[in-house]
PDB file of C-alpha atoms in Angstrom:
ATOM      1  CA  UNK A   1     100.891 119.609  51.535  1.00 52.00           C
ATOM      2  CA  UNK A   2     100.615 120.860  55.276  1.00 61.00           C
ATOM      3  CA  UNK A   3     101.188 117.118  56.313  1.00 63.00           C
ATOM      4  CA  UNK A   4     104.142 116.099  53.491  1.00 57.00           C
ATOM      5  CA  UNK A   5     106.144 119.448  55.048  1.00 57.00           C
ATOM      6  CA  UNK A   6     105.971 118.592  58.674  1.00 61.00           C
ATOM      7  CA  UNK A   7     107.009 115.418  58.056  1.00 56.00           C
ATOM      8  CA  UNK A   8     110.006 116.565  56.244  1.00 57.00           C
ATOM      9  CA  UNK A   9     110.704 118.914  58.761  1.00 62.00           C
ATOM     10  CA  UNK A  10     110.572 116.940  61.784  1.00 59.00           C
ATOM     11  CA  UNK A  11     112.518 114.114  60.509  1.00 60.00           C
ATOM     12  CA  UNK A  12     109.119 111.497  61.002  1.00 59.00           C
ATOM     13  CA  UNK A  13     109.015 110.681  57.726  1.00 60.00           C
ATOM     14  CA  UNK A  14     109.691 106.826  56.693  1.00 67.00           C
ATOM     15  CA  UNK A  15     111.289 105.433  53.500  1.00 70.00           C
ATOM     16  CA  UNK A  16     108.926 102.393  53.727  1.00 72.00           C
ATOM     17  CA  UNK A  17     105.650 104.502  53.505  1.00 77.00           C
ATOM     18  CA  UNK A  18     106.980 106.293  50.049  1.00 83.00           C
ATOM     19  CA  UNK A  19     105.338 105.043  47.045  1.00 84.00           C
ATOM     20  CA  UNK A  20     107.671 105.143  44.562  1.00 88.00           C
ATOM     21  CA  UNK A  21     110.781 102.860  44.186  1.00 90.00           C
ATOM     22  CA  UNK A  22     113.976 104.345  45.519  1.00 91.00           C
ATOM     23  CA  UNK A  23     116.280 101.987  43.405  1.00 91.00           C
ATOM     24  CA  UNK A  24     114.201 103.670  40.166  1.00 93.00           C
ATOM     25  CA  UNK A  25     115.561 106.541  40.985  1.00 93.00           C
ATOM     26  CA  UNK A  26     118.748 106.520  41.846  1.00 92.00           C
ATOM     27  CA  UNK A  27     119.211 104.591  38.802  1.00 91.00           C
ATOM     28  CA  UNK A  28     117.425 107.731  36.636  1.00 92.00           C
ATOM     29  CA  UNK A  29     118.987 110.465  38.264  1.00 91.00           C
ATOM     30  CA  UNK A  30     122.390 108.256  37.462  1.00 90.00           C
ATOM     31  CA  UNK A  31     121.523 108.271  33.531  1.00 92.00           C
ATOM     32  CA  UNK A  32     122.401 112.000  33.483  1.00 88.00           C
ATOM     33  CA  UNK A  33     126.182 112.263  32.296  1.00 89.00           C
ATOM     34  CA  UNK A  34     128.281 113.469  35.366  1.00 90.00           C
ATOM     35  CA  UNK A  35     126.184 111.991  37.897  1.00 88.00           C
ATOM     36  CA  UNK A  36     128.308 109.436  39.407  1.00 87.00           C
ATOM     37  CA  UNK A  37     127.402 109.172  43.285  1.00 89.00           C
ATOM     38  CA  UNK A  38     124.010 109.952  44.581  1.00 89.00           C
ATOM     39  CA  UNK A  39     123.889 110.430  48.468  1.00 91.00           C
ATOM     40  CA  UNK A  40     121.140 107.929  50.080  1.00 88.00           C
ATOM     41  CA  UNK A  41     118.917 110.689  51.513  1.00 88.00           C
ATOM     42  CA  UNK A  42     118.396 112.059  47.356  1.00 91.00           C
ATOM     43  CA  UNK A  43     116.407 109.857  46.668  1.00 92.00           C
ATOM     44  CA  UNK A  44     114.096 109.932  49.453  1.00 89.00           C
ATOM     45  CA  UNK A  45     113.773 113.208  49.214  1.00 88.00           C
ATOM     46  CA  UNK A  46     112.697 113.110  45.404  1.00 91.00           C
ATOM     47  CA  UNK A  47     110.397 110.192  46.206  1.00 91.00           C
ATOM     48  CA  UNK A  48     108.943 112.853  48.859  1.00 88.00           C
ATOM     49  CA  UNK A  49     109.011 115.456  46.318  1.00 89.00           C
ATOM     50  CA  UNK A  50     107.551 113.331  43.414  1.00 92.00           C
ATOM     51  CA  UNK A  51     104.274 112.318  45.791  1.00 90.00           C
ATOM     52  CA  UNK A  52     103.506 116.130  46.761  1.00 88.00           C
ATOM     53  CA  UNK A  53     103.683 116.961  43.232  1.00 92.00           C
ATOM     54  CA  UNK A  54     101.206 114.606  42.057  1.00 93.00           C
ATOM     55  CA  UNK A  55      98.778 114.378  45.090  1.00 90.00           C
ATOM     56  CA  UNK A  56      98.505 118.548  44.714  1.00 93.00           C
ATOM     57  CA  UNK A  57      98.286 118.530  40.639  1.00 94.00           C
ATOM     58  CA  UNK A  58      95.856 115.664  41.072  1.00 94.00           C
ATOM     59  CA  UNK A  59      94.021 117.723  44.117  1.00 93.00           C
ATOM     60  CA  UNK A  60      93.843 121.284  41.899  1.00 94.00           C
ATOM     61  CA  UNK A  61      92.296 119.108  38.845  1.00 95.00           C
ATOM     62  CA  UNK A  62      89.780 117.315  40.947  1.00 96.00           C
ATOM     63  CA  UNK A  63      88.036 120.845  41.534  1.00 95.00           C
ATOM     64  CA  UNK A  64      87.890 121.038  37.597  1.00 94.00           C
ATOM     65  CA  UNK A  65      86.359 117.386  37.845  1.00 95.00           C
ATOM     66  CA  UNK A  66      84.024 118.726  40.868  1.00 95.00           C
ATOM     67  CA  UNK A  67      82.723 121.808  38.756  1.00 94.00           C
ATOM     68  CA  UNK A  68      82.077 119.527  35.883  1.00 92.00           C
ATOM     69  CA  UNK A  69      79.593 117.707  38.454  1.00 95.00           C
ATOM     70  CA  UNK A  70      81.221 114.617  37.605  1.00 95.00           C
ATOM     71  CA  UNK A  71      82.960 111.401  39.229  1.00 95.00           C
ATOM     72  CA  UNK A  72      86.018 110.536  37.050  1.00 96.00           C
ATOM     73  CA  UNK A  73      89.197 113.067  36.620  1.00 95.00           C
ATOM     74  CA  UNK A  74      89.838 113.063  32.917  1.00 93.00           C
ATOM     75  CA  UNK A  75      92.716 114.348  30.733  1.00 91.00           C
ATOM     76  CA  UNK A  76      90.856 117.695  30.511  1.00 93.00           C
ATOM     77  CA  UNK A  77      90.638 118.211  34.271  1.00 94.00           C
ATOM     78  CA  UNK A  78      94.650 117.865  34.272  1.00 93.00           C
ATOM     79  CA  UNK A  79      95.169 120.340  31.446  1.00 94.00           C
ATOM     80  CA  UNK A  80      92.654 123.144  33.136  1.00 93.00           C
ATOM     81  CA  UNK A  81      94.641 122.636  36.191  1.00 94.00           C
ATOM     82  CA  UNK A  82      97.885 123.167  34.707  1.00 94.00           C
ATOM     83  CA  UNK A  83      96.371 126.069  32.802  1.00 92.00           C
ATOM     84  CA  UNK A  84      94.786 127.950  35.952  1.00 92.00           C
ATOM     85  CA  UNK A  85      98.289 127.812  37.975  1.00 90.00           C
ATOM     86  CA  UNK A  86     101.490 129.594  37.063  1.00 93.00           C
ATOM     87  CA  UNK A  87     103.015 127.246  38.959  1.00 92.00           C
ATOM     88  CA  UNK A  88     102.876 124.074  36.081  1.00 93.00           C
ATOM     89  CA  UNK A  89     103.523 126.749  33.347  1.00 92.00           C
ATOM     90  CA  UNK A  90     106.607 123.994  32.702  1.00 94.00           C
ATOM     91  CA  UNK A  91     104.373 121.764  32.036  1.00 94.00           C
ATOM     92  CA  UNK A  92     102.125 123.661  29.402  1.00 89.00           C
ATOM     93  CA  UNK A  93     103.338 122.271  26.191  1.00 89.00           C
ATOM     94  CA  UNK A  94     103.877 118.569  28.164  1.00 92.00           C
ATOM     95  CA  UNK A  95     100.104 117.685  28.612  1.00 90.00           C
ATOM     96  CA  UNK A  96      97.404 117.409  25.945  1.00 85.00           C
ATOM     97  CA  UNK A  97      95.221 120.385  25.541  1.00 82.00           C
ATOM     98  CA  UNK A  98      91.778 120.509  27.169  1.00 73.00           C
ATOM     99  CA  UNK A  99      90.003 119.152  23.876  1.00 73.00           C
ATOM    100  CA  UNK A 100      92.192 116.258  23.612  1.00 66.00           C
ATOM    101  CA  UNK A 101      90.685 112.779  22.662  1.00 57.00           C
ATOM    102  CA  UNK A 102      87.134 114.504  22.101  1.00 56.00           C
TER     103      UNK A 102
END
C-alpha cells in the first residue's frame, strides 16, 4: 500500500507496469450513460486503484488462509476478510458466504 502511494505521489509510476488493460476501461467507464470523454490520466489512475484493491483484499484474506495453517486462499478466506473489515462492508452481500461450496 506504502509502495502503490508513493508512487502515485511522486509521479514514478508507469502505465506499462499496470496490470490491467487501460483500453478495458475506458471503454467500461464509457458504458455509463453521460460519460462521453474520459481524460487519459482516469484510467491510469483506476488501473492504480483497481491493483491496490485487490493486492490488500487478497493480503487481509491470506492471514485467514495463514491461521487455517494452510497453502491455498479459498473462497472462505475472501469472505472472512471482507467480514473482519468495515472497510468491504460494500461488498458483503457481493461474495459467497464463508460456507460456500462446502
Amino acid at each position: 500500500w506504502h509502495n502503490a502511494m508513493e508512487k502515485a505521489s511522486t509521479g514514478t509510476l508507469r502505465v506499462k507496469t499496470l496490470k490491467l488493460p487501460l483500453a478495458r476501461i475506458k471503454r467500461l467507464m464509457k458504458v455509463e450513460e453521460g460519460v462521453r470523454m474520459v481524460a487519459s490520466e482516469v484510467p491510469i489512475m483506476f488501473s492504480l486503484l483497481a491493483e491496490v484493491f485487490v493486492e490488500e483484499l487478497t493480503t487481509r484474506a491470506w492471514m485467514h488462509t495463514n491461521e487455517g495453517k494452510r497453502r491455498i486462499l479459498q473462497t472462505p478466506d475472501i469472505s472472512a476478510a471482507v467480514k473482519t473489515s468495515q472497510m468491504y462492508d460494500f461488498l458483503v452481500y457481493i461474495v459467497p458466504p464463508a460456507d460456500y461450496g462446502r
